[in-house]
mmCIF file with all atom_site columns, C-alpha atoms in Angstrom:
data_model
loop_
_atom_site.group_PDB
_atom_site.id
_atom_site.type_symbol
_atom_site.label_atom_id
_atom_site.label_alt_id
_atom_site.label_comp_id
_atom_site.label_asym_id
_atom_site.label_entity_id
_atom_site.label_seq_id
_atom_site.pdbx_PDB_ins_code
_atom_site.Cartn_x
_atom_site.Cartn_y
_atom_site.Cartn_z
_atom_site.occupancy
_atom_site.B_iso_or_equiv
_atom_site.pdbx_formal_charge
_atom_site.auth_seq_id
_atom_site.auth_comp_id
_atom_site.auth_asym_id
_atom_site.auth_atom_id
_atom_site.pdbx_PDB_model_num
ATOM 1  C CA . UNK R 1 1  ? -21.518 8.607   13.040  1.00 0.00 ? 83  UNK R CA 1
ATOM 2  C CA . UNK R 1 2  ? -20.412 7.234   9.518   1.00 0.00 ? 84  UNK R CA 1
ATOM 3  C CA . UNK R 1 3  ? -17.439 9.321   9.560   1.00 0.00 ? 85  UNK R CA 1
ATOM 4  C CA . UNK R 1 4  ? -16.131 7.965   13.822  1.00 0.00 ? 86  UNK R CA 1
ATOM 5  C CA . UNK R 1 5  ? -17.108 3.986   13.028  1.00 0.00 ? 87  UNK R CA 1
ATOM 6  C CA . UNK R 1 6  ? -17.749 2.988   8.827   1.00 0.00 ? 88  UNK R CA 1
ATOM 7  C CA . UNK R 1 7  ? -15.373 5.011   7.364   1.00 0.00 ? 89  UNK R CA 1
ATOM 8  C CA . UNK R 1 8  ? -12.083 4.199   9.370   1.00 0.00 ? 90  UNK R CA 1
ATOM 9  C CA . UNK R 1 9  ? -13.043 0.373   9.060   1.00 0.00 ? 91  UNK R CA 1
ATOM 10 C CA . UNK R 1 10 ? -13.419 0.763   4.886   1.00 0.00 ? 92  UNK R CA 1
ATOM 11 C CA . UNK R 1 11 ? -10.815 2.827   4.558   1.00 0.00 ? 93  UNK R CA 1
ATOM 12 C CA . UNK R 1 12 ? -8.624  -0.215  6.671   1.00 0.00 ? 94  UNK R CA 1
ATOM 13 C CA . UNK R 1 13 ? -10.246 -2.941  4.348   1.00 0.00 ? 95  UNK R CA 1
ATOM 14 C CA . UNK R 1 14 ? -9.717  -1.205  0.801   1.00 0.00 ? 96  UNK R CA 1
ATOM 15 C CA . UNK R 1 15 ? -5.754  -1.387  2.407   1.00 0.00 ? 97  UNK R CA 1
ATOM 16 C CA . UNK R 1 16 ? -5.504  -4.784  2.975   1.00 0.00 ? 98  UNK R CA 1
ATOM 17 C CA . UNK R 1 17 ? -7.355  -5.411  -0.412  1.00 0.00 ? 99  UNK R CA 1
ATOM 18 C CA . UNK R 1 18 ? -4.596  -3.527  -2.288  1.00 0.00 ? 100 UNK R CA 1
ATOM 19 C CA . UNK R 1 19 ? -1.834  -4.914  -0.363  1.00 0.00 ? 101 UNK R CA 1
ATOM 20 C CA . UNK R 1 20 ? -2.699  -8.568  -1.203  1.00 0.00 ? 102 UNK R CA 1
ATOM 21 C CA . UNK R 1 21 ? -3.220  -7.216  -4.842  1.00 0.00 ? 103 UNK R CA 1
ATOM 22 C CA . UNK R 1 22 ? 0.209   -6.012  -4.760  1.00 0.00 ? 104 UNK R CA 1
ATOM 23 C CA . UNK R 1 23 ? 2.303   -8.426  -3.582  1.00 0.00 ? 105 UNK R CA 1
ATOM 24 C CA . UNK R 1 24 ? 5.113   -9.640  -5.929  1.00 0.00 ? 106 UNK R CA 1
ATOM 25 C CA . UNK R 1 25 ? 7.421   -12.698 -5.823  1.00 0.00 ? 107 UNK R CA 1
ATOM 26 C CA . UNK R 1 26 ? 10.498  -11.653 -3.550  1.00 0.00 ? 108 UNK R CA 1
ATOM 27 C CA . UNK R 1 27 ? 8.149   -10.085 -0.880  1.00 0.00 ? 109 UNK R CA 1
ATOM 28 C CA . UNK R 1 28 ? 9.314   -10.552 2.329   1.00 0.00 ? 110 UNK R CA 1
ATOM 29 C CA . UNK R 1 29 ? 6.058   -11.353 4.556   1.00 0.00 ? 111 UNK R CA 1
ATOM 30 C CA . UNK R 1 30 ? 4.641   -12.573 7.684   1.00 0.00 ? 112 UNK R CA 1
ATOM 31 C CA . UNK R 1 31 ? 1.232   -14.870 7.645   1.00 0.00 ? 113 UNK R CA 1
ATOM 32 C CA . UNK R 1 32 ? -1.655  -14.349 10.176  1.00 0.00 ? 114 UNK R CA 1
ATOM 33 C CA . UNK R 1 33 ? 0.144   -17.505 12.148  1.00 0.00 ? 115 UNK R CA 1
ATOM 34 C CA . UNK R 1 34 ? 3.446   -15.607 12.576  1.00 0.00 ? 116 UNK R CA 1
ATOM 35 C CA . UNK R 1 35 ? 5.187   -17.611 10.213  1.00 0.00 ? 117 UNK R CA 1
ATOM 36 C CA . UNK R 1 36 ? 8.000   -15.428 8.135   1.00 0.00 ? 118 UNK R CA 1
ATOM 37 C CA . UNK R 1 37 ? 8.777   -16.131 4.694   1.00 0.00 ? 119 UNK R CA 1
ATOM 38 C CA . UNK R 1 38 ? 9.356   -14.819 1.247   1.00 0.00 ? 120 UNK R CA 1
ATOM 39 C CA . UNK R 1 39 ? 7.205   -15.205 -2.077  1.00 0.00 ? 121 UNK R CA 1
ATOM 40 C CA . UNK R 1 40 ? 8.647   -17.508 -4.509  1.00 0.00 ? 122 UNK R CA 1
ATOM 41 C CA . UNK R 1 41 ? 5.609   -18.032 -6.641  1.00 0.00 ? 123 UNK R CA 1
ATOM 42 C CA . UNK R 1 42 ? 2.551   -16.349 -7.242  1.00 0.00 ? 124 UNK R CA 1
ATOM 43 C CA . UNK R 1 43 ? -0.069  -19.332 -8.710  1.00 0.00 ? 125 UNK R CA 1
ATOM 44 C CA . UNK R 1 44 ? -3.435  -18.323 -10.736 1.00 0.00 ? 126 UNK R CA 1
ATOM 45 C CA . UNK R 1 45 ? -6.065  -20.137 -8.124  1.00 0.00 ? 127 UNK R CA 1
ATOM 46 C CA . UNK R 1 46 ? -5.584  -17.289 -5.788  1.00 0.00 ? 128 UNK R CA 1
ATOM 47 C CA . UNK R 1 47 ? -2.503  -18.819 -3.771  1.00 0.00 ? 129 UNK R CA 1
ATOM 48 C CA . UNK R 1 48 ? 1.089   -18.464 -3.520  1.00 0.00 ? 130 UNK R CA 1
ATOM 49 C CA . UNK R 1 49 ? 4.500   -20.561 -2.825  1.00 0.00 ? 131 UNK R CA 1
ATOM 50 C CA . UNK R 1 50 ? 6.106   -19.242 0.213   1.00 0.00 ? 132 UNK R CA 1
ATOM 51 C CA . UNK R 1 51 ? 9.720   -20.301 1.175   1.00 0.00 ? 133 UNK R CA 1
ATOM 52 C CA . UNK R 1 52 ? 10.158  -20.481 4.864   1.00 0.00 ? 134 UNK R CA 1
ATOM 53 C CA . UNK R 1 53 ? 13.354  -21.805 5.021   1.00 0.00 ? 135 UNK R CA 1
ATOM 54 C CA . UNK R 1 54 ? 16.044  -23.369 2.262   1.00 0.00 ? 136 UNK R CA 1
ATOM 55 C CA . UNK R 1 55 ? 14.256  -25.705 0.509   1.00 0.00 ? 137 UNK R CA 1
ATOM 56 C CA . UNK R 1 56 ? 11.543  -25.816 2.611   1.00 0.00 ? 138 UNK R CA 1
ATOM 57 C CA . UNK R 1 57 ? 8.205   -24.297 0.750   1.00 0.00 ? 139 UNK R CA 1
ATOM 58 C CA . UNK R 1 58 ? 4.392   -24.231 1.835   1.00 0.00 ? 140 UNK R CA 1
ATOM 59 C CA . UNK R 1 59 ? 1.318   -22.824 -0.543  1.00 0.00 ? 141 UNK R CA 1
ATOM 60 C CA . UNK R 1 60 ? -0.964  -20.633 1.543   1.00 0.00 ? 142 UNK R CA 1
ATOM 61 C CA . UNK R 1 61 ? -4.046  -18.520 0.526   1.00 0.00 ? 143 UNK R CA 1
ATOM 62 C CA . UNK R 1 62 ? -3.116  -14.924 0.000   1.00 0.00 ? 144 UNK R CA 1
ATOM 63 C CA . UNK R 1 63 ? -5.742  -14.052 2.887   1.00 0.00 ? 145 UNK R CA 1
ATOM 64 C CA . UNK R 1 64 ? -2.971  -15.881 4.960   1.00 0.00 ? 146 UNK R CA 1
ATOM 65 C CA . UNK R 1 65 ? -0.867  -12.919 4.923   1.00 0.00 ? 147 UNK R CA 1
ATOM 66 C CA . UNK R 1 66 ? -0.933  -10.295 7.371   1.00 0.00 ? 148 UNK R CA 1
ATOM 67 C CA . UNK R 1 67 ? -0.490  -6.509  6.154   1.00 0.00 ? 149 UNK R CA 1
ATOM 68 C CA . UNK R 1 68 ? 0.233   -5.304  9.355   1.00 0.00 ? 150 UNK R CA 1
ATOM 69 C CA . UNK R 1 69 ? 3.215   -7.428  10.356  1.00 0.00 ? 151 UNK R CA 1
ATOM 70 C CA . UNK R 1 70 ? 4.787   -7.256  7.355   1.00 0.00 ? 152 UNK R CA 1
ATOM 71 C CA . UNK R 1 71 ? 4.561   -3.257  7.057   1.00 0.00 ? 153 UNK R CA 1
ATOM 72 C CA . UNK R 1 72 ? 6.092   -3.581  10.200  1.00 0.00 ? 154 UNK R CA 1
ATOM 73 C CA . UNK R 1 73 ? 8.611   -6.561  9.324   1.00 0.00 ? 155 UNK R CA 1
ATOM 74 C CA . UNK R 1 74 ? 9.624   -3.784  5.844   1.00 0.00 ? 156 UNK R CA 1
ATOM 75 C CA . UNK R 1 75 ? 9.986   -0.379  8.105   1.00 0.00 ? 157 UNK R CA 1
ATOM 76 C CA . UNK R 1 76 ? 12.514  -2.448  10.544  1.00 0.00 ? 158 UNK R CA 1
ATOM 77 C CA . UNK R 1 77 ? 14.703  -3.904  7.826   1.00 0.00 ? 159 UNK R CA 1
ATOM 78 C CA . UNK R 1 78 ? 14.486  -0.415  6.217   1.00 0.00 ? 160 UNK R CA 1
ATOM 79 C CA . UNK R 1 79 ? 15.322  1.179   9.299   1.00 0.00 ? 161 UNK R CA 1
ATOM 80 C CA . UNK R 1 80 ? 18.555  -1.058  9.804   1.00 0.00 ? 162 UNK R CA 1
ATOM 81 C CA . UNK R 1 81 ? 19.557  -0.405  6.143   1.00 0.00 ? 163 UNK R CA 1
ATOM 82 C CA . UNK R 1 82 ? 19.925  3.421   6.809   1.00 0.00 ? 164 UNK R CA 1
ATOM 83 C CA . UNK R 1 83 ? 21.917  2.321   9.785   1.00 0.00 ? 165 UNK R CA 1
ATOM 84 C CA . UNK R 1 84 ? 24.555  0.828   7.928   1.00 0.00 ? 166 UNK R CA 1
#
C-alpha cells in the first residue's frame, strides 16, 4: 500500500522542493496562473522579481511557480534548439 499511494506522492513533493531550491536568476518559468516570465532577482524573504515583459516586473512567492510547466516550457525550447 505505501509503495502504490505514499511513496509516488513524496517522491513528487521532495521534486518540487528541490526545484524551487534551485532556481537561479535567468530561469525561464511559468507561475501556477500561467503567467511566463524570467527571474531577475532572487530576494532573502523567500520571494523573487520576475520580468514578464520589458520593463514590466512583479514579486511573487516562490510557491508561485509551477515545476511542471516550466520542465515542460525548458524540454520545448531545448527541443527547438537541436532543430536549428
Amino acid at each position: 500500500m505505501y509503495f502504490l499511494m505514499i511513496r509516488p506522492q513524496t517522491k513528487k513533493a521532495k521534486e518540487g522542493a528541490n526545484f524551487l531550491n534551485n532556481l537561479q536568476v535567468g530561469d525561464k518559468i511559468v507561475t501556477v496562473a500561467g503567467i511566463h516570465g524570467r527571474i531577475k532577482k532572487m530576494n532573502e524573504n523567500g520571494t523573487v522579481d520576475v520580468e514578464i515583459d520589458t520593463n514590466v516586473k512583479v514579486v511573487m512567492e516562490k510557491s508561485g511557480i509551477s515545476a511542471e510547466f516550466t520542465k515542460a516550457l525548458q524540454n520545448s525550447a531545448g527541443a527547438v534548439q537541436t532543430k536549428k
